[in-house]
Amino acid sequence: CTSKSWSDLIGSSSFVSTHLHRNVTKHAHVCLLCLHHPNVRRQFNPDDPYVTQEFQWSLFSNETFEESSKLSHPLGSTEHYVIYGSSNGLVCISDEILNFDSPIHIWNPSVRKLRTPPMSTKINIKFSYVALQFGFHPQVNDYKAVRMMRTNKNALAVEVYSLKTDSWKMIEAIPPWLKCTWQHRKGTFFNGVAYNIIEKGPIFSIMSFDPGTEEFKEFIAPDAICSPWELCIDVYKEQICLLFSCYSCDEEGMEKVDLWVLQEKRWKQLCPFIYPFGYCYRVIGISIDNELLTGRTDFDKGVADLCLC
């Protein structure tokens, strides 16, 4: 009798919501998902064609950076897979090179459960570019996968998958400002909305799409952003942010990453992240504690480290 009542309790939507809110608020059970060589301290030879064949996904501690567990493909596949988003312990994985018919899996590594969305029946043409994002939408209490596909003739198709209904929906209303030549760059998923950096000629902008309301918005990027390289989009203190490492730092012997946050549909520039000059730093993103997470490479020693700034 006790087991049944506890099972009913922890299976209820109210308990699940309370449990997730508690973990998010306290930053409990936070891990880094890392793609790495089995020997994380291995000297790297960029000319070795077999290095990437040995890469694997693992969970690392968010505080110590120590490896906690390996993540093999849930279906036992030996092919490389890519993580296209994670939320509340669920991970969205698919092929390294996406196509409209690439299988998508929503996976909970902790309890080893897997959901494979059905294939879309509304698409029967090939696309030159496919982007995939995944996350939790708090307003509709559902997990969403957003797939954006573009043909060589700039035709755009957007599909949304609902974990609750286990079905896809094609978005019919595409705004006119997306019916042109543009290049998709990087993206993130925050508070139920998919954000993407797009490049239209010399102009960079952020495209947002809310799968709950099916609404598109565009935010022109700051004028200082002049290149897609070293440009990253993430979340800083509960706000969408842009990170750009292109300009020199005023402080001698230091480098910087410029930071803007989106506030009330406008970009506000904050103090940059500053770090010592002398290594090759690659911006990975913002940690859950609002610190800059970078990869620092020492080419002379052939090693790399994760660093927080």
Short mmCIF file of C-alpha atoms in Angstrom, two decimals:
data_model
loop_
_atom_site.label_atom_id
_atom_site.label_comp_id
_atom_site.label_asym_id
_atom_site.label_seq_id
_atom_site.Cartn_x
_atom_site.Cartn_y
_atom_site.Cartn_z
CA CYS A 1 0.00 0.00 0.00
CA THR A 2 2.85 2.39 0.82
CA SER A 3 4.65 1.68 -2.46
CA LYS A 4 1.49 2.35 -4.47
CA SER A 5 0.74 5.65 -2.72
CA TRP A 6 4.35 6.82 -3.14
CA SER A 7 4.30 5.80 -6.79
CA ASP A 8 1.11 7.79 -7.37
CA LEU A 9 2.62 10.78 -5.55
CA ILE A 10 5.93 10.97 -7.43
CA GLY A 11 4.17 10.29 -10.74
CA SER A 12 1.83 13.25 -10.36
CA SER A 13 2.43 16.38 -12.45
CA SER A 14 2.40 18.62 -9.36
CA PHE A 15 5.19 16.60 -7.69
CA VAL A 16 7.26 16.57 -10.88
CA SER A 17 6.91 20.36 -11.26
CA THR A 18 7.82 20.99 -7.61
CA HIS A 19 10.82 18.66 -7.81
CA LEU A 20 12.15 20.26 -11.00
CA HIS A 21 11.63 23.79 -9.65
CA ARG A 22 13.55 22.86 -6.48
CA ASN A 23 16.48 21.45 -8.46
CA VAL A 24 16.61 24.43 -10.82
CA THR A 25 16.42 26.93 -7.96
CA LYS A 26 19.19 25.23 -5.98
CA HIS A 27 21.26 24.35 -9.07
CA ALA A 28 21.15 20.73 -7.90
CA HIS A 29 22.39 17.83 -10.05
CA VAL A 30 23.97 20.11 -12.68
CA CYS A 31 26.44 18.46 -15.06
CA LEU A 32 28.43 19.42 -18.13
CA LEU A 33 27.86 17.37 -21.29
CA CYS A 34 31.26 17.03 -22.95
CA LEU A 35 32.43 15.45 -26.19
CA HIS A 36 36.03 14.37 -25.63
CA HIS A 37 38.77 11.83 -26.24
CA PRO A 38 38.77 8.89 -23.75
CA ASN A 39 42.05 10.24 -22.39
CA VAL A 40 41.06 13.83 -21.59
CA ARG A 41 44.71 14.82 -21.11
CA ARG A 42 45.83 13.25 -24.38
CA GLN A 43 48.13 15.28 -26.58
CA PHE A 44 46.16 16.37 -29.62
CA ASN A 45 47.44 16.00 -33.18
CA PRO A 46 45.15 17.92 -35.56
CA ASP A 47 46.54 15.95 -38.52
CA ASP A 48 45.46 12.59 -37.07
CA PRO A 49 42.30 11.49 -38.98
CA TYR A 50 41.47 8.87 -36.35
CA VAL A 51 41.29 11.18 -33.34
CA THR A 52 37.63 12.17 -33.77
CA GLN A 53 36.62 8.51 -34.28
CA GLU A 54 37.52 7.84 -30.66
CA PHE A 55 35.55 10.76 -29.19
CA GLN A 56 32.79 10.03 -26.68
CA TRP A 57 30.14 11.90 -24.69
CA SER A 58 30.39 12.02 -20.90
CA LEU A 59 28.90 13.82 -17.92
CA PHE A 60 31.34 15.99 -15.97
CA SER A 61 30.90 17.71 -12.63
CA ASN A 62 29.86 21.34 -12.98
CA GLU A 63 32.16 22.29 -10.08
CA THR A 64 35.25 20.04 -10.28
CA PHE A 65 35.18 19.23 -14.03
CA GLU A 66 35.79 15.58 -13.07
CA GLU A 67 34.19 12.90 -15.26
CA SER A 68 31.21 11.25 -13.52
CA SER A 69 29.79 8.87 -16.15
CA LYS A 70 30.08 7.95 -19.82
CA LEU A 71 27.12 8.26 -22.19
CA SER A 72 26.96 5.58 -24.85
CA HIS A 73 24.24 5.77 -27.51
CA PRO A 74 20.93 4.57 -26.01
CA LEU A 75 20.27 2.33 -29.01
CA GLY A 76 23.78 0.94 -29.06
CA SER A 77 24.78 2.71 -32.28
CA THR A 78 28.49 3.26 -32.84
CA GLU A 79 27.89 6.24 -35.17
CA HIS A 80 28.69 9.73 -33.93
CA TYR A 81 25.72 11.62 -32.56
CA VAL A 82 25.23 15.25 -31.58
CA ILE A 83 23.36 16.73 -28.61
CA TYR A 84 20.98 19.44 -29.85
CA GLY A 85 19.68 20.57 -26.49
CA SER A 86 19.05 19.47 -22.91
CA SER A 87 16.52 20.46 -20.29
CA ASN A 88 15.66 19.09 -16.84
CA GLY A 89 17.75 15.98 -17.46
CA LEU A 90 16.32 15.23 -20.91
CA VAL A 91 18.73 15.23 -23.84
CA CYS A 92 17.84 15.59 -27.54
CA ILE A 93 20.21 13.71 -29.85
CA SER A 94 20.36 13.12 -33.59
CA ASP A 95 22.77 12.62 -36.49
CA GLU A 96 25.97 14.63 -36.79
CA ILE A 97 24.82 15.83 -40.24
CA LEU A 98 21.11 16.59 -40.11
CA ASN A 99 18.62 15.91 -42.87
CA PHE A 100 14.83 16.13 -42.87
CA ASP A 101 14.60 12.38 -42.23
CA SER A 102 17.31 12.15 -39.54
CA PRO A 103 15.97 10.17 -36.54
CA ILE A 104 15.57 12.24 -33.39
CA HIS A 105 15.76 10.76 -29.89
CA ILE A 106 14.74 12.40 -26.60
CA TRP A 107 16.67 10.58 -23.93
CA ASN A 108 16.87 10.56 -20.14
CA PRO A 109 20.32 9.09 -19.36
CA SER A 110 19.64 8.98 -15.60
CA VAL A 111 16.74 6.54 -15.81
CA ARG A 112 17.68 5.18 -19.27
CA LYS A 113 14.36 5.98 -20.90
CA LEU A 114 14.05 6.96 -24.56
CA ARG A 115 11.39 8.54 -26.76
CA THR A 116 11.79 8.54 -30.54
CA PRO A 117 9.43 11.04 -32.24
CA PRO A 118 7.59 9.77 -35.31
CA MET A 119 8.87 10.73 -38.74
CA SER A 120 7.18 13.74 -40.29
CA THR A 121 4.77 12.86 -43.09
CA LYS A 122 4.37 16.42 -44.37
CA ILE A 123 7.85 16.82 -45.87
CA ASN A 124 8.85 15.07 -49.05
CA ILE A 125 11.61 17.31 -50.43
CA LYS A 126 15.27 17.56 -49.58
CA PHE A 127 16.64 20.57 -47.72
CA SER A 128 20.08 22.14 -47.99
CA TYR A 129 20.14 23.10 -44.33
CA VAL A 130 18.46 21.69 -41.22
CA ALA A 131 18.68 23.14 -37.68
CA LEU A 132 17.34 21.43 -34.55
CA GLN A 133 16.70 22.82 -31.05
CA PHE A 134 15.11 21.37 -27.94
CA GLY A 135 13.94 22.62 -24.56
CA PHE A 136 11.15 22.97 -22.00
CA HIS A 137 8.30 25.43 -22.50
CA PRO A 138 7.04 26.45 -19.02
CA GLN A 139 3.94 28.28 -20.29
CA VAL A 140 2.50 25.13 -21.90
CA ASN A 141 4.25 22.66 -19.55
CA ASP A 142 5.68 20.67 -22.45
CA TYR A 143 9.01 19.80 -24.02
CA LYS A 144 9.41 21.06 -27.59
CA ALA A 145 11.76 20.27 -30.46
CA VAL A 146 11.99 22.93 -33.17
CA ARG A 147 13.28 21.93 -36.60
CA MET A 148 14.02 24.63 -39.19
CA MET A 149 14.75 23.59 -42.77
CA ARG A 150 15.75 25.65 -45.80
CA THR A 151 16.03 24.72 -49.49
CA ASN A 152 18.53 26.04 -52.03
CA LYS A 153 15.79 28.42 -53.24
CA ASN A 154 15.42 29.94 -49.73
CA ALA A 155 12.11 28.24 -49.00
CA LEU A 156 11.79 27.85 -45.22
CA ALA A 157 9.89 25.17 -43.34
CA VAL A 158 9.47 25.07 -39.56
CA GLU A 159 8.16 22.07 -37.64
CA VAL A 160 7.48 21.74 -33.91
CA TYR A 161 7.41 18.46 -32.00
CA SER A 162 5.45 18.14 -28.75
CA LEU A 163 6.58 15.51 -26.25
CA LYS A 164 3.15 15.67 -24.59
CA THR A 165 1.22 14.76 -27.76
CA ASP A 166 4.08 12.86 -29.47
CA SER A 167 3.34 14.63 -32.75
CA TRP A 168 4.75 17.18 -35.20
CA LYS A 169 3.07 20.39 -36.36
CA MET A 170 4.04 22.37 -39.44
CA ILE A 171 4.15 26.16 -38.92
CA GLU A 172 2.34 27.77 -41.84
CA ALA A 173 2.84 31.50 -41.18
CA ILE A 174 6.45 32.43 -42.06
CA PRO A 175 7.18 36.21 -41.76
CA PRO A 176 8.27 38.07 -44.93
CA TRP A 177 11.66 39.05 -43.43
CA LEU A 178 12.63 35.37 -43.36
CA LYS A 179 11.74 34.82 -47.02
CA CYS A 180 15.12 36.00 -48.28
CA THR A 181 18.73 34.88 -48.53
CA TRP A 182 20.17 34.36 -45.05
CA GLN A 183 22.68 32.16 -43.26
CA HIS A 184 21.89 30.40 -40.00
CA ARG A 185 24.64 30.51 -37.36
CA LYS A 186 24.32 29.46 -33.71
CA GLY A 187 21.29 29.14 -31.47
CA THR A 188 20.00 28.48 -27.97
CA PHE A 189 16.70 27.60 -26.28
CA PHE A 190 15.55 29.64 -23.29
CA ASN A 191 12.28 29.86 -21.36
CA GLY A 192 10.38 28.03 -24.09
CA VAL A 193 11.71 30.12 -27.00
CA ALA A 194 14.22 29.15 -29.70
CA TYR A 195 16.79 31.87 -30.50
CA ASN A 196 19.07 31.81 -33.57
CA ILE A 197 21.78 34.06 -34.94
CA ILE A 198 21.13 34.73 -38.62
CA GLU A 199 23.20 36.65 -41.15
CA LYS A 200 21.49 38.61 -43.92
CA GLY A 201 24.24 40.16 -46.03
CA PRO A 202 26.25 42.50 -43.76
CA ILE A 203 23.57 42.49 -41.04
CA PHE A 204 23.45 40.14 -38.07
CA SER A 205 20.24 39.65 -36.17
CA ILE A 206 18.65 37.33 -33.64
CA MET A 207 15.58 35.43 -34.75
CA SER A 208 13.31 34.16 -31.98
CA PHE A 209 10.52 31.63 -32.38
CA ASP A 210 8.04 30.73 -29.66
CA PRO A 211 6.65 27.23 -30.36
CA GLY A 212 3.83 27.89 -27.89
CA THR A 213 2.43 30.99 -29.63
CA GLU A 214 4.03 30.20 -33.04
CA GLU A 215 5.34 33.78 -33.15
CA PHE A 216 8.56 34.94 -34.85
CA LYS A 217 10.52 38.05 -33.80
CA GLU A 218 13.73 39.70 -35.03
CA PHE A 219 16.27 41.68 -33.00
CA ILE A 220 19.05 43.44 -34.94
CA ALA A 221 22.44 42.72 -33.34
CA PRO A 222 24.69 45.54 -32.03
CA ASP A 223 26.71 47.39 -34.70
CA ALA A 224 29.97 46.21 -33.11
CA ILE A 225 29.24 42.64 -34.20
CA CYS A 226 30.83 42.37 -37.62
CA SER A 227 31.67 38.69 -38.02
CA PRO A 228 30.10 35.30 -37.26
CA TRP A 229 33.43 33.99 -35.97
CA GLU A 230 33.93 34.16 -32.21
CA LEU A 231 30.22 35.06 -31.86
CA CYS A 232 28.14 33.11 -29.37
CA ILE A 233 24.56 33.32 -28.08
CA ASP A 234 23.63 32.11 -24.60
CA VAL A 235 21.79 33.04 -21.38
CA TYR A 236 23.28 35.39 -18.76
CA LYS A 237 21.35 36.11 -15.55
CA GLU A 238 18.06 34.98 -17.08
CA GLN A 239 18.56 37.14 -20.20
CA ILE A 240 19.53 36.27 -23.74
CA CYS A 241 23.10 37.44 -24.31
CA LEU A 242 25.65 37.76 -27.10
CA LEU A 243 29.37 37.06 -26.57
CA PHE A 244 31.87 38.43 -29.07
CA SER A 245 35.65 38.16 -28.85
CA CYS A 246 37.10 40.29 -31.62
CA TYR A 247 38.40 43.55 -30.17
CA SER A 248 41.57 44.18 -28.17
CA CYS A 249 41.48 44.84 -24.44
CA ASP A 250 42.52 48.17 -22.92
CA GLU A 251 44.30 46.40 -20.06
CA GLU A 252 47.87 45.39 -20.88
CA GLY A 253 48.48 41.65 -21.08
CA MET A 254 44.76 40.84 -21.08
CA GLU A 255 42.10 39.81 -23.60
CA LYS A 256 38.36 40.29 -23.44
CA VAL A 257 35.00 38.92 -24.52
CA ASP A 258 32.38 41.64 -25.04
CA LEU A 259 28.94 40.99 -23.55
CA TRP A 260 25.47 42.28 -24.47
CA VAL A 261 22.13 41.28 -22.93
CA LEU A 262 18.68 41.65 -24.47
CA GLN A 263 16.54 43.88 -22.25
CA GLU A 264 13.06 44.98 -23.34
CA LYS A 265 13.83 44.28 -27.01
CA ARG A 266 17.08 46.31 -26.89
CA TRP A 267 20.72 45.33 -26.45
CA LYS A 268 22.57 46.62 -23.40
CA GLN A 269 26.34 46.27 -23.27
CA LEU A 270 27.75 45.12 -19.93
CA CYS A 271 31.30 44.94 -18.62
CA PRO A 272 33.32 42.43 -20.66
CA PHE A 273 34.84 39.19 -19.40
CA ILE A 274 38.61 39.74 -19.07
CA TYR A 275 41.24 37.00 -18.97
CA PRO A 276 45.06 36.70 -19.33
CA PHE A 277 46.68 36.93 -22.74
CA GLY A 278 48.93 34.11 -23.94
CA TYR A 279 46.68 31.11 -24.55
CA CYS A 280 44.15 30.29 -27.22
CA TYR A 281 40.73 30.64 -25.57
CA ARG A 282 37.54 29.42 -27.26
CA VAL A 283 34.22 30.63 -25.87
CA ILE A 284 31.90 27.74 -25.03
CA GLY A 285 29.14 29.67 -23.28
CA ILE A 286 27.81 30.82 -19.93
CA SER A 287 27.70 28.46 -16.95
CA ILE A 288 24.65 28.08 -14.72
CA ASP A 289 26.44 30.35 -12.21
CA ASN A 290 26.76 33.09 -14.86
CA GLU A 291 30.48 32.60 -15.39
CA LEU A 292 32.15 32.47 -18.80
CA LEU A 293 33.04 28.89 -19.74
CA THR A 294 35.97 28.63 -22.15
CA GLY A 295 38.28 26.04 -23.60
CA ARG A 296 41.93 27.02 -23.16
CA THR A 297 44.40 25.35 -25.49
CA ASP A 298 48.17 25.17 -25.01
CA PHE A 299 49.45 24.14 -28.42
CA ASP A 300 53.06 23.83 -27.20
CA LYS A 301 52.08 21.18 -24.66
CA GLY A 302 49.25 19.75 -26.75
CA VAL A 303 46.68 19.96 -23.95
CA ALA A 304 43.45 21.83 -23.30
CA ASP A 305 41.58 22.86 -20.17
CA LEU A 306 38.10 24.03 -19.25
CA CYS A 307 38.24 27.43 -17.59
CA LEU A 308 35.72 29.61 -15.77
CA CYS A 309 36.03 33.40 -15.89
#
